Coordinates of C-alpha atoms in Angstrom, one line a residue:
M324 CA -60.6 15.2 -53.9
T325 CA -58.0 13.9 -56.6
D326 CA -57.0 9.9 -55.8
L327 CA -53.5 12.4 -55.2
D328 CA -55.8 13.7 -51.4
V329 CA -57.3 10.0 -50.7
T330 CA -55.1 8.1 -48.2
P331 CA -55.7 4.0 -48.3
A332 CA -55.0 2.6 -44.3
R333 CA -52.2 1.7 -42.9
R334 CA -49.4 2.9 -45.9
G335 CA -45.9 1.9 -45.1
A336 CA -42.7 4.1 -46.0
R337 CA -41.8 2.6 -49.4
E338 CA -45.5 3.1 -50.7
V339 CA -45.6 6.7 -49.5
L340 CA -42.3 6.5 -51.6
S341 CA -44.2 5.3 -54.0
W342 CA -47.6 7.6 -54.2
S343 CA -45.2 10.8 -54.6
R344 CA -42.6 9.1 -57.1
R345 CA -46.1 8.2 -59.2
G346 CA -48.1 11.6 -58.4
V347 CA -44.8 13.9 -59.4
D348 CA -43.7 12.3 -61.7
P349 CA -46.3 13.4 -65.1
A350 CA -45.7 16.9 -63.3
L351 CA -42.2 16.3 -63.9
R352 CA -42.4 15.2 -67.5
A353 CA -44.8 17.9 -68.5
A354 CA -41.9 20.4 -66.9
V355 CA -38.8 19.2 -68.5
D356 CA -40.2 18.5 -71.5
R357 CA -40.1 23.1 -71.8
L358 CA -37.1 22.0 -71.2
P359 CA -35.1 22.7 -74.9
A360 CA -33.9 19.7 -76.5
A361 CA -30.3 19.3 -75.8
M362 CA -30.8 19.7 -72.0
R363 CA -34.6 17.7 -71.7
D364 CA -31.8 14.8 -73.4
V365 CA -29.3 15.3 -70.6
A366 CA -31.8 15.3 -68.2
G367 CA -34.1 12.4 -69.6
Y368 CA -31.6 10.4 -69.1
H369 CA -30.5 11.7 -65.5
F370 CA -33.1 10.6 -64.3
G371 CA -33.5 7.6 -66.1
W372 CA -37.2 8.0 -68.6
W373 CA -34.6 7.0 -71.6
D374 CA -31.1 6.2 -72.8
E375 CA -28.1 8.1 -74.4
N376 CA -30.0 7.6 -77.1
G377 CA -33.4 8.9 -75.7
R378 CA -34.2 5.2 -76.0
V379 CA -36.7 4.8 -73.1
V380 CA -35.6 2.4 -70.5
G381 CA -37.9 3.1 -66.7
A382 CA -34.4 3.3 -65.1
D383 CA -34.2 3.7 -61.4
A384 CA -35.0 8.1 -60.9
G385 CA -34.9 8.8 -57.3
K386 CA -36.7 7.7 -54.5
A387 CA -38.8 11.2 -54.1
I388 CA -38.1 11.7 -51.0
R389 CA -38.4 15.7 -50.6
P390 CA -41.6 15.7 -53.2
A391 CA -42.9 13.1 -50.8
L392 CA -42.7 15.8 -48.6
V393 CA -43.8 18.6 -50.1
L394 CA -47.4 16.5 -50.9
L395 CA -47.5 15.1 -47.8
S396 CA -46.9 18.7 -45.6
A397 CA -49.5 20.5 -47.8
R398 CA -51.7 17.5 -46.8
A399 CA -51.1 17.4 -42.3
V400 CA -52.1 21.6 -42.7
G401 CA -55.0 20.3 -43.7
G402 CA -54.5 21.1 -47.0
S403 CA -54.4 19.7 -50.9
A404 CA -51.5 17.5 -52.2
E405 CA -52.5 18.3 -55.5
E406 CA -52.6 22.3 -54.9
A407 CA -48.6 21.6 -53.6
M408 CA -47.8 20.1 -56.6
P409 CA -45.9 22.7 -58.5
A410 CA -44.1 23.0 -55.4
A411 CA -42.9 19.2 -55.0
V412 CA -41.6 19.0 -58.8
A413 CA -40.0 22.3 -58.0
V414 CA -37.7 21.0 -55.2
E415 CA -38.1 17.5 -57.2
L416 CA -35.8 19.6 -59.9
V417 CA -33.8 21.4 -57.6
H418 CA -32.1 18.2 -55.3
N419 CA -31.0 16.6 -59.7
F420 CA -29.9 20.0 -60.2
S421 CA -27.6 19.6 -57.6
L422 CA -27.1 15.7 -58.4
L423 CA -26.4 17.3 -61.8
H424 CA -23.7 19.5 -59.7
D425 CA -22.2 17.5 -57.5
D426 CA -21.5 14.4 -60.2
V427 CA -18.2 16.7 -61.8
M428 CA -17.0 18.4 -59.2
D429 CA -17.4 14.8 -56.9
G430 CA -16.0 13.0 -59.6
D431 CA -18.9 10.1 -59.7
R432 CA -18.6 7.7 -62.4
T433 CA -21.7 6.6 -61.0
R434 CA -25.3 7.0 -59.8
R435 CA -28.6 5.4 -59.6
H436 CA -26.3 2.2 -60.9
R437 CA -25.4 4.1 -63.8
P438 CA -23.0 5.6 -65.5
T439 CA -23.6 8.9 -64.6
A440 CA -24.3 12.0 -67.0
W441 CA -21.2 14.0 -67.7
T442 CA -19.4 11.6 -69.0
V443 CA -21.9 10.1 -71.0
F444 CA -22.7 13.9 -72.2
G445 CA -19.5 15.9 -71.3
V446 CA -18.5 18.3 -67.9
N447 CA -19.9 21.1 -69.6
T448 CA -23.2 19.5 -70.5
A449 CA -23.6 17.8 -67.8
I450 CA -23.6 21.7 -65.9
L451 CA -26.1 23.6 -68.1
A452 CA -28.5 20.6 -68.0
G453 CA -28.1 20.8 -64.0
D454 CA -28.9 24.9 -63.8
A455 CA -31.5 24.3 -66.9
L456 CA -33.2 22.3 -63.4
L457 CA -33.1 25.2 -61.3
T458 CA -34.3 27.7 -63.7
L459 CA -37.0 25.5 -64.4
A460 CA -37.5 24.8 -60.5
L461 CA -38.2 28.5 -59.7
D462 CA -40.6 29.5 -63.0
V463 CA -43.0 26.3 -62.2
L464 CA -42.8 27.9 -58.7
A465 CA -44.2 31.3 -60.7
A466 CA -46.9 29.6 -63.1
S467 CA -48.0 27.7 -59.7
G468 CA -51.1 31.1 -59.9
H469 CA -51.6 30.1 -55.6
P470 CA -51.9 32.9 -53.6
C471 CA -48.0 32.1 -51.6
A472 CA -45.8 31.7 -55.0
Q473 CA -43.6 34.7 -54.4
R474 CA -43.7 33.5 -50.6
A475 CA -42.0 29.9 -52.4
I476 CA -39.5 31.5 -54.8
R477 CA -37.8 33.1 -52.0
V478 CA -38.0 30.1 -49.9
L479 CA -36.5 27.7 -52.7
S480 CA -34.6 30.0 -53.5
A481 CA -32.7 30.5 -50.4
A482 CA -32.5 26.8 -49.9
V483 CA -30.1 26.7 -52.9
Q484 CA -28.0 29.5 -51.9
S485 CA -28.0 27.1 -48.2
L486 CA -27.1 24.2 -50.4
L487 CA -24.2 26.0 -52.6
G488 CA -23.0 27.8 -49.5
G489 CA -22.9 23.9 -47.5
Q490 CA -21.7 22.1 -51.0
S491 CA -18.3 25.3 -51.5
S492 CA -16.6 24.6 -47.0
D493 CA -17.7 20.9 -48.5
L494 CA -14.5 21.1 -51.9
A495 CA -13.1 23.5 -49.2
F496 CA -12.5 20.7 -46.3
E497 CA -11.2 18.5 -48.6
E498 CA -7.9 21.3 -49.3
R499 CA -7.3 21.6 -45.6
R500 CA -6.0 19.1 -42.7
S501 CA -7.6 19.1 -40.0
V502 CA -12.1 20.0 -40.4
A503 CA -13.7 20.7 -37.0
V504 CA -16.6 18.7 -36.3
A505 CA -19.1 21.8 -35.8
E506 CA -17.6 23.6 -39.1
C507 CA -18.5 20.0 -40.4
V508 CA -22.3 19.5 -39.3
R509 CA -23.0 23.1 -40.5
M510 CA -22.0 22.3 -43.7
A511 CA -24.4 19.9 -43.7
E512 CA -27.4 21.7 -42.6
L513 CA -26.9 23.8 -45.2
K514 CA -25.9 21.5 -47.9
T515 CA -28.5 19.2 -46.9
G516 CA -30.9 19.9 -44.3
A517 CA -32.2 23.8 -46.2
L518 CA -33.3 21.3 -48.8
L519 CA -35.8 18.9 -46.7
G520 CA -36.9 21.6 -44.5
A521 CA -37.7 24.1 -47.7
S522 CA -39.6 21.6 -48.8
C523 CA -41.5 20.8 -45.8
E524 CA -42.2 24.6 -45.7
L525 CA -42.9 24.6 -48.8
G526 CA -45.6 22.1 -49.1
A527 CA -47.7 24.0 -45.8
L528 CA -47.7 26.7 -47.5
Y529 CA -49.0 25.5 -50.3
G530 CA -51.7 23.9 -47.7
E531 CA -52.7 27.3 -46.5
G532 CA -51.2 26.4 -43.3
A533 CA -50.6 29.1 -40.2
P534 CA -47.4 30.6 -39.8
E535 CA -46.4 28.7 -36.6
R536 CA -47.3 25.4 -38.2
V537 CA -45.2 26.3 -41.1
A538 CA -42.4 27.0 -39.0
H539 CA -42.8 23.3 -37.1
L540 CA -43.2 21.5 -39.9
R541 CA -40.2 23.7 -41.3
A542 CA -37.7 22.8 -37.9
F543 CA -38.9 18.4 -38.4
G544 CA -37.2 18.5 -42.0
D545 CA -34.3 20.3 -40.8
R546 CA -33.9 18.0 -38.7
L547 CA -34.9 15.0 -40.7
G548 CA -32.1 16.6 -43.4
L549 CA -29.1 16.3 -41.2
A550 CA -30.5 12.9 -40.0
F551 CA -30.5 11.9 -44.1
Q552 CA -27.2 13.5 -43.8
F553 CA -25.5 11.6 -40.6
V554 CA -27.1 8.7 -42.6
D555 CA -25.9 9.4 -46.3
D556 CA -22.3 9.9 -44.7
L557 CA -21.8 6.3 -43.2
L558 CA -23.8 4.9 -46.3
G559 CA -20.7 5.9 -48.5
I560 CA -18.4 4.1 -46.2
W561 CA -20.0 1.0 -45.0
G562 CA -22.9 0.9 -47.6
D563 CA -23.4 -1.9 -50.1
P564 CA -23.3 -0.8 -53.0
G565 CA -25.9 -2.7 -54.7
V566 CA -28.2 -0.8 -52.9
T567 CA -26.0 2.6 -53.1
G568 CA -25.6 2.7 -56.8
K569 CA -22.1 3.9 -56.5
P570 CA -18.6 1.7 -55.1
V571 CA -18.0 0.5 -52.1
H572 CA -16.3 3.1 -49.8
S573 CA -16.3 5.5 -52.5
D574 CA -15.9 8.7 -50.6
L575 CA -13.5 7.5 -48.8
A576 CA -11.5 7.2 -52.3
N577 CA -12.3 10.8 -52.3
R578 CA -10.9 10.9 -50.2
K579 CA -14.4 13.6 -48.9
K580 CA -14.3 15.3 -45.1
S581 CA -17.7 13.6 -44.5
L582 CA -19.4 14.1 -41.3
P583 CA -18.0 10.2 -39.6
V584 CA -14.6 10.6 -40.9
V585 CA -13.3 15.1 -39.5
A586 CA -15.6 13.0 -36.1
A587 CA -12.7 10.1 -36.8
L588 CA -9.6 12.9 -37.4
A589 CA -10.3 15.2 -35.0
S590 CA -10.8 12.0 -32.2
D591 CA -7.3 12.3 -31.0
T592 CA -7.4 8.8 -30.6
P593 CA -4.6 6.0 -31.8
A594 CA -7.6 5.2 -35.1
G595 CA -7.9 8.6 -35.4
R596 CA -4.0 9.5 -35.4
S597 CA -3.6 6.7 -38.1
L598 CA -6.1 7.7 -39.7
D599 CA -5.3 11.5 -40.6
A600 CA -1.8 9.8 -41.3
L601 CA -3.3 7.7 -43.5
Y602 CA -6.0 9.9 -45.2
H603 CA -3.2 12.8 -46.4
A604 CA -0.6 10.6 -47.6
A605 CA 0.4 11.3 -50.7
E606 CA 0.0 8.5 -52.7
P607 CA -3.9 7.3 -54.7
L608 CA -5.4 4.8 -52.0
S609 CA -6.0 1.4 -53.0
A610 CA -8.1 -0.9 -51.7
D611 CA -7.0 -2.1 -49.1
D612 CA -5.8 1.8 -47.6
L613 CA -9.5 2.5 -48.3
A614 CA -10.8 -1.0 -45.7
R615 CA -8.3 0.6 -43.6
A616 CA -10.1 4.0 -43.0
A617 CA -12.8 2.0 -42.6
T618 CA -11.5 -0.1 -39.4
L619 CA -9.9 3.3 -38.1
I620 CA -13.0 5.3 -38.7
E621 CA -14.9 2.7 -36.2
A622 CA -12.2 2.1 -34.1
A623 CA -12.2 5.7 -33.7
G624 CA -15.6 5.8 -32.2
A625 CA -16.8 7.6 -35.4
R626 CA -19.3 5.2 -36.2
A627 CA -20.9 4.9 -33.5
W628 CA -21.4 8.6 -33.0
S629 CA -22.8 9.6 -36.2
R630 CA -25.5 6.8 -35.8
E631 CA -26.2 7.7 -32.9
R632 CA -26.2 11.7 -33.9
A633 CA -28.5 10.6 -36.5
D634 CA -31.4 9.1 -33.9
T635 CA -31.1 12.4 -31.8
L636 CA -32.3 14.6 -34.6
L637 CA -34.8 12.0 -36.3
A638 CA -36.2 12.6 -32.0
Q639 CA -35.9 16.1 -32.5
A640 CA -37.8 15.8 -35.8
R641 CA -40.6 14.8 -34.1
A642 CA -40.8 16.5 -31.9
H643 CA -41.7 19.2 -34.2
L644 CA -44.3 17.2 -36.1
D645 CA -45.7 16.8 -32.8
A646 CA -45.6 20.8 -32.1
A647 CA -47.4 20.8 -35.8
G648 CA -51.0 19.5 -34.4
P649 CA -50.6 17.3 -38.2
E650 CA -54.1 15.9 -39.8
R651 CA -53.4 12.5 -37.9
D652 CA -52.7 10.1 -41.4
P653 CA -50.1 12.7 -43.2
A654 CA -48.4 12.3 -39.2
E655 CA -47.8 9.3 -39.0
E656 CA -46.8 8.8 -43.1
L657 CA -44.5 11.6 -42.2
T658 CA -43.3 9.6 -39.1
A659 CA -42.9 6.3 -41.4
L660 CA -40.3 8.2 -44.0
A661 CA -38.7 9.6 -41.8
R662 CA -37.8 6.4 -40.0
L663 CA -37.2 5.2 -43.5
V664 CA -34.9 8.3 -43.7
A665 CA -32.8 7.8 -40.8
D666 CA -32.4 3.8 -40.6
R667 CA -31.0 3.5 -44.0
D668 CA -27.8 2.2 -43.0
H669 CA -29.7 -0.4 -40.6

């Protein structure tokens, strides 16, 4: 048993994330070191390891939620977190592939309190670096030597296809005047839920869990992922820039059809109708317009609706976790992590 598989008593969610980041980082760096030099430079900058000139800076590398889900799911079925490390690295690579591309598509200039990679290295180079991380993720699984490696590649590939489908819908929604709430929820299931679900499934597979336990852990991750997106969309409107690393009202400035926005637009309330007129005006939205849009979304009941949906999804996730019959310590840590994910807007 390695240090990664030793659980101190009463470890909280933030301690779990620190444990995950410490465990994954050496293997993640070793994988990124295999990239061509130009791609390695961009990836290392994006991960916060160095600046645009290659000087070590140790900036924020993200929370490592998805790797933590992999490692804890492996332990939840009685397996080893150490054995599941290739899967943890792979999902972190895929997640960051998607972030590099999202920043380009959304025109976001800031991530984790730093300029986004495309603003530093250029759009084309950032896209290529994202592609490099995606192919590297599959190579990490293929090279793991684990009996489930082939199945794991298919699970991760399917999650990427879902993610791409969700992102495609997200972009298409920006060009449409009307989007149904059910369409938006489905987009979020694909764009976010699929990768968190795959993270739990991969961990359970590398932990050699029985099929029923794997399925319940997959469902736990799916529900948690959708809750994560509901909360993320709330943060995209009302989040503290000091915490999110993005400007206030950033999603509104981009006129994104996020879950609370779509719910407000579909509410058939005076606030929803006013939001529709404001959101689809031809001229750019001023700071006052953005603040008014946020007020209208809340007045339409969409902020409370999003919060309630996140809470319901969290309860569903926890029911699936219980049904998986997990080992006690990792179950408690998965529960703590789920609460942290769903309570980020409080």
